[in-house]
Short mmCIF file of N, CA and C in Angstrom, two decimals:
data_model
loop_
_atom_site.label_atom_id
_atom_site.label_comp_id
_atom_site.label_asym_id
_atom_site.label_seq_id
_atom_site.Cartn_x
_atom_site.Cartn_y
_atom_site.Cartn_z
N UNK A 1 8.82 30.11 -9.23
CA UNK A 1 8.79 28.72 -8.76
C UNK A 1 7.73 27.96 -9.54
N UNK A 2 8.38 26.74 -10.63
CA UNK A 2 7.05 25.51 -10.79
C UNK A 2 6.52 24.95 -9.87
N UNK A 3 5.42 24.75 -10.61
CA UNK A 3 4.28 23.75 -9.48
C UNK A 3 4.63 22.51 -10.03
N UNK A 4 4.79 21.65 -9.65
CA UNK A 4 4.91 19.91 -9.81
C UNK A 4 3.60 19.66 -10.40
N UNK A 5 3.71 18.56 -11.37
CA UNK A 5 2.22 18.31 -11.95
C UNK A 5 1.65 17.49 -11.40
N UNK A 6 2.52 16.42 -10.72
CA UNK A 6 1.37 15.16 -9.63
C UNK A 6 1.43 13.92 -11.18
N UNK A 7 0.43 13.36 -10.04
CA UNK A 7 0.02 11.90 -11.23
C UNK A 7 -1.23 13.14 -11.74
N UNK A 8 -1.15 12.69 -13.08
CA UNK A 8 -2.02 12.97 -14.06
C UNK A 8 -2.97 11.89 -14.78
N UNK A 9 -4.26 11.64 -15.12
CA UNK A 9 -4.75 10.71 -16.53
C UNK A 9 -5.47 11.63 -17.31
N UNK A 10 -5.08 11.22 -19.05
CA UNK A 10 -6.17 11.43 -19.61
C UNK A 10 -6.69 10.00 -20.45
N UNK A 11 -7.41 9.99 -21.67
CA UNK A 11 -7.82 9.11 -22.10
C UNK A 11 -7.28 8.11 -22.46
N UNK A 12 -5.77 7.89 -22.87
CA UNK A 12 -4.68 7.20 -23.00
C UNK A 12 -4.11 6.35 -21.66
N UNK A 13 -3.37 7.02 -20.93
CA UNK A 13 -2.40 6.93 -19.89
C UNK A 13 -2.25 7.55 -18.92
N UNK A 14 -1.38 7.44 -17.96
CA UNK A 14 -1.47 8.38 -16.51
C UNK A 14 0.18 9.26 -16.99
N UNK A 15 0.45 9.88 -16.90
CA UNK A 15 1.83 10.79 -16.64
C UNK A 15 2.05 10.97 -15.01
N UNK A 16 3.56 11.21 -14.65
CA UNK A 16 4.09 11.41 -13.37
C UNK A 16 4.96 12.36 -13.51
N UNK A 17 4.46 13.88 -12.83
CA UNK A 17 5.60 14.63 -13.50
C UNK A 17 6.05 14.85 -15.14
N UNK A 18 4.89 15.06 -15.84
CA UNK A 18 5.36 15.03 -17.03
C UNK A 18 5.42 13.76 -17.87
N UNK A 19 5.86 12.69 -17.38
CA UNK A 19 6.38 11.25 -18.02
C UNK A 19 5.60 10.31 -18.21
N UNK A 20 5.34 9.60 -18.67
CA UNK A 20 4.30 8.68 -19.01
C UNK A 20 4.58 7.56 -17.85
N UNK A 21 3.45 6.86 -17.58
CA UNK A 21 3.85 6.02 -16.11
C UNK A 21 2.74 5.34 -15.98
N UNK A 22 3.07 4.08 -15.61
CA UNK A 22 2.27 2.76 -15.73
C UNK A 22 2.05 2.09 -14.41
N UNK A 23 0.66 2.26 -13.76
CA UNK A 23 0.71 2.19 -12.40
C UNK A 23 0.91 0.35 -12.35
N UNK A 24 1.49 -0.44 -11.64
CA UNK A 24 1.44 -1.70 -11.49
C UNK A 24 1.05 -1.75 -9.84
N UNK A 25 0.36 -2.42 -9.73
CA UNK A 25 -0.25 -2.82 -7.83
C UNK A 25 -0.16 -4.16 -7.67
N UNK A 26 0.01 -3.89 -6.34
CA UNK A 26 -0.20 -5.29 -5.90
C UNK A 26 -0.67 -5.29 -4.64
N UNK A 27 -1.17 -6.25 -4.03
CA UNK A 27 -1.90 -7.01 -2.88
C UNK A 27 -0.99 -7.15 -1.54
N UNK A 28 -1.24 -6.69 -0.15
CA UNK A 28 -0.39 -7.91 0.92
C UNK A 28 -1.66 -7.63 2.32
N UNK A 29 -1.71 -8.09 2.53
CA UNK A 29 -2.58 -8.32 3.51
C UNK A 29 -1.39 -8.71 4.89
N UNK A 30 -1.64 -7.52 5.78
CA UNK A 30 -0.02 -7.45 6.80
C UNK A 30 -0.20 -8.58 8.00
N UNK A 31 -2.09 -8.43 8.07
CA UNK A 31 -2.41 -9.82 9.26
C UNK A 31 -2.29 -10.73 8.57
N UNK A 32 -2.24 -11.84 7.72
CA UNK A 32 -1.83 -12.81 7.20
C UNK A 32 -0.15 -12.80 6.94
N UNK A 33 0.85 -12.05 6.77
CA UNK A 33 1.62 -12.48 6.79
C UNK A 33 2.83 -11.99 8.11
N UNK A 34 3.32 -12.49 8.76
CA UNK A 34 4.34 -12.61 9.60
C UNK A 34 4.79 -11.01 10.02
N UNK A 35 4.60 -10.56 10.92
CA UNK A 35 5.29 -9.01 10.95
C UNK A 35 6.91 -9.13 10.44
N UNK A 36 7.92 -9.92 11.15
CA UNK A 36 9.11 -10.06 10.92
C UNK A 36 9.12 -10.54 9.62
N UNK A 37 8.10 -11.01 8.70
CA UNK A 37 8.12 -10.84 7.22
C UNK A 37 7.78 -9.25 6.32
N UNK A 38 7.14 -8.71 6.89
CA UNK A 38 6.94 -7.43 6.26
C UNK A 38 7.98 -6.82 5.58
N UNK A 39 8.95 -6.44 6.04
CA UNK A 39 10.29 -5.61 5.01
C UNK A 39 10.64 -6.53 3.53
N UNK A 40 10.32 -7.80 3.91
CA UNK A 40 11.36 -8.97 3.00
C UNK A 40 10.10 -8.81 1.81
N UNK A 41 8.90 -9.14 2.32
CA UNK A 41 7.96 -9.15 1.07
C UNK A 41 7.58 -7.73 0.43
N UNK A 42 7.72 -6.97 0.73
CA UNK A 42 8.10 -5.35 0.93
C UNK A 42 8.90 -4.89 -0.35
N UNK A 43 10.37 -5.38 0.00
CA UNK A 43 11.19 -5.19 -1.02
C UNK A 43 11.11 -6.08 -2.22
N UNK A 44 10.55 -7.78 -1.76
CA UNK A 44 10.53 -8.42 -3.08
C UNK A 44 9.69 -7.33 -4.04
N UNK A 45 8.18 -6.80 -3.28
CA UNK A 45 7.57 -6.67 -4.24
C UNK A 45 7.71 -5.53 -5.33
N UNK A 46 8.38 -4.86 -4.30
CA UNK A 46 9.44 -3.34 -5.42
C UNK A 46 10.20 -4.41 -6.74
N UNK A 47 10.91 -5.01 -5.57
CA UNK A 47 12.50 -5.70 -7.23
C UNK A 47 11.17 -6.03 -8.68
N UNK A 48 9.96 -6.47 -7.96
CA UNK A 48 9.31 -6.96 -9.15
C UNK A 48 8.54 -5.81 -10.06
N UNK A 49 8.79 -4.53 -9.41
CA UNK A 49 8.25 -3.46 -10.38
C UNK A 49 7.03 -2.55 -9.75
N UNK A 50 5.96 -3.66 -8.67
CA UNK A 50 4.98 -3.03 -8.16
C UNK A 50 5.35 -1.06 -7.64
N UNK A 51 4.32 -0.57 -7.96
CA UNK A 51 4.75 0.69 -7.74
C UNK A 51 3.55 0.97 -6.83
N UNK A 52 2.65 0.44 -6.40
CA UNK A 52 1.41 1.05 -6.33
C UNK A 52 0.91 -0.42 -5.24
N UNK A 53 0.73 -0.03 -3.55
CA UNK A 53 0.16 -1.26 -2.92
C UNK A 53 -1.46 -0.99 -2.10
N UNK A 54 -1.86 -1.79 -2.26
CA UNK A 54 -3.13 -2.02 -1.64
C UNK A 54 -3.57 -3.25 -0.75
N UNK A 55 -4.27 -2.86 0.52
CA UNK A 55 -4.75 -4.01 1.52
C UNK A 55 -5.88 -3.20 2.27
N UNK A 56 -6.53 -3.96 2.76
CA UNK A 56 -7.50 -3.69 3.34
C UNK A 56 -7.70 -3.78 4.62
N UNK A 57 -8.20 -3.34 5.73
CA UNK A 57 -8.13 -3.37 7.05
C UNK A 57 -9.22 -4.61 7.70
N UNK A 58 -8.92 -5.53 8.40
CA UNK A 58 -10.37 -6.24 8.58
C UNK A 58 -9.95 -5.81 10.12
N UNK A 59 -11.42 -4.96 9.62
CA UNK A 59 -11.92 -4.12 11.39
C UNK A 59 -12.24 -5.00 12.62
N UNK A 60 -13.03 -6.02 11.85
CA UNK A 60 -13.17 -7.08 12.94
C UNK A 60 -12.06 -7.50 13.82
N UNK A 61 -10.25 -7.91 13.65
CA UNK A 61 -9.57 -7.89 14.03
C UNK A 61 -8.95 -6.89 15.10
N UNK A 62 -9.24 -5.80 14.56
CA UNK A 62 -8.97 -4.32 14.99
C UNK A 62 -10.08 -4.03 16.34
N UNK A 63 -10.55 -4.41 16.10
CA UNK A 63 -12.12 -4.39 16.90
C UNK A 63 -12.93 -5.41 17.42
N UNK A 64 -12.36 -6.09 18.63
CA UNK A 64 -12.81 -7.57 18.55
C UNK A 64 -14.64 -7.79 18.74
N UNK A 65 -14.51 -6.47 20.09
CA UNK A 65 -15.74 -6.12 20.72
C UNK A 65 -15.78 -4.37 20.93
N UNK A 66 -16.76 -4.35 20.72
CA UNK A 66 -17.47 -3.00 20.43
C UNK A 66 -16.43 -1.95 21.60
N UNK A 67 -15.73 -0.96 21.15
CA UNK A 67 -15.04 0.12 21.96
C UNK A 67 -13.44 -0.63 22.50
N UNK A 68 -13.17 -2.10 22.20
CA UNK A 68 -11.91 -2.55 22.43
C UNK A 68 -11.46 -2.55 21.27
N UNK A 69 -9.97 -1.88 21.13
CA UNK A 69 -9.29 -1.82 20.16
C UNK A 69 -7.89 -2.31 20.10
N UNK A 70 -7.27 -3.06 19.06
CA UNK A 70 -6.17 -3.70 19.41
C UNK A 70 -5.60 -3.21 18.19
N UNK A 71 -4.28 -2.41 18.10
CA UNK A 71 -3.09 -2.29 17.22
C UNK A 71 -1.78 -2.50 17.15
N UNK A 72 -1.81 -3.17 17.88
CA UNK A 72 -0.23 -3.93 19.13
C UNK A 72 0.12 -5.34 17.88
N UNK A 73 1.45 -5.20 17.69
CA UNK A 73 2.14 -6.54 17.15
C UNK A 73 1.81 -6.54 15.95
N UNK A 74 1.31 -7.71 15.49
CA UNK A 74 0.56 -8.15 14.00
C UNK A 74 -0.54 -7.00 13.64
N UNK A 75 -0.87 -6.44 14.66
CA UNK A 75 -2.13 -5.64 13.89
C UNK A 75 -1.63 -4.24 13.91
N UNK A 76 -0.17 -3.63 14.25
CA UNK A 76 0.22 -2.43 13.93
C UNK A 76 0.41 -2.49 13.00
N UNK A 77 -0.66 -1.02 12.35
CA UNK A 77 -0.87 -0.32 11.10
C UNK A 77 0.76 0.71 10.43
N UNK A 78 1.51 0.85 11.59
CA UNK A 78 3.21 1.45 11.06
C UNK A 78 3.97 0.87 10.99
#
């Protein structure tokens, strides 16, 4: 049985499995935009190539006051 090689870098480029592969990212921030928007901006951002997403959690939201926690609606993380 092979082992899968994973993402790889060396000084050049990253490989995926062998192949050369070009990470592209992009941005969405899920509390700023609409839950019932999530899938739609989701897929735009695939058609456009993004392979790779990143956002950040603002805890403060998550955490209004110390030991209350809210992940219900707009602020569910799944």
């Amino acid at each position: 049985m092979s082992q899968k090689e994973g993402l790889r870098a060396n000084s050049s480029q990253f490989t995926l499995e062998g192949e050369p592969f070009r990470i592209l990212g992009g941005s969405i921030y899920y509390f700023r935009v609409p839950r019932a928007y999530w899938e739609d901006r989701l897929l735009k951002m695939r058609a456009c190539g993004v392979n790779t997403l990143t956002t950040y959690v603002p805890w403060n939201l998550h955490e209004p006051e110390r030991g209350v926690f809210n992940f219900q609606d707009q602020l569910d993380l799944k």
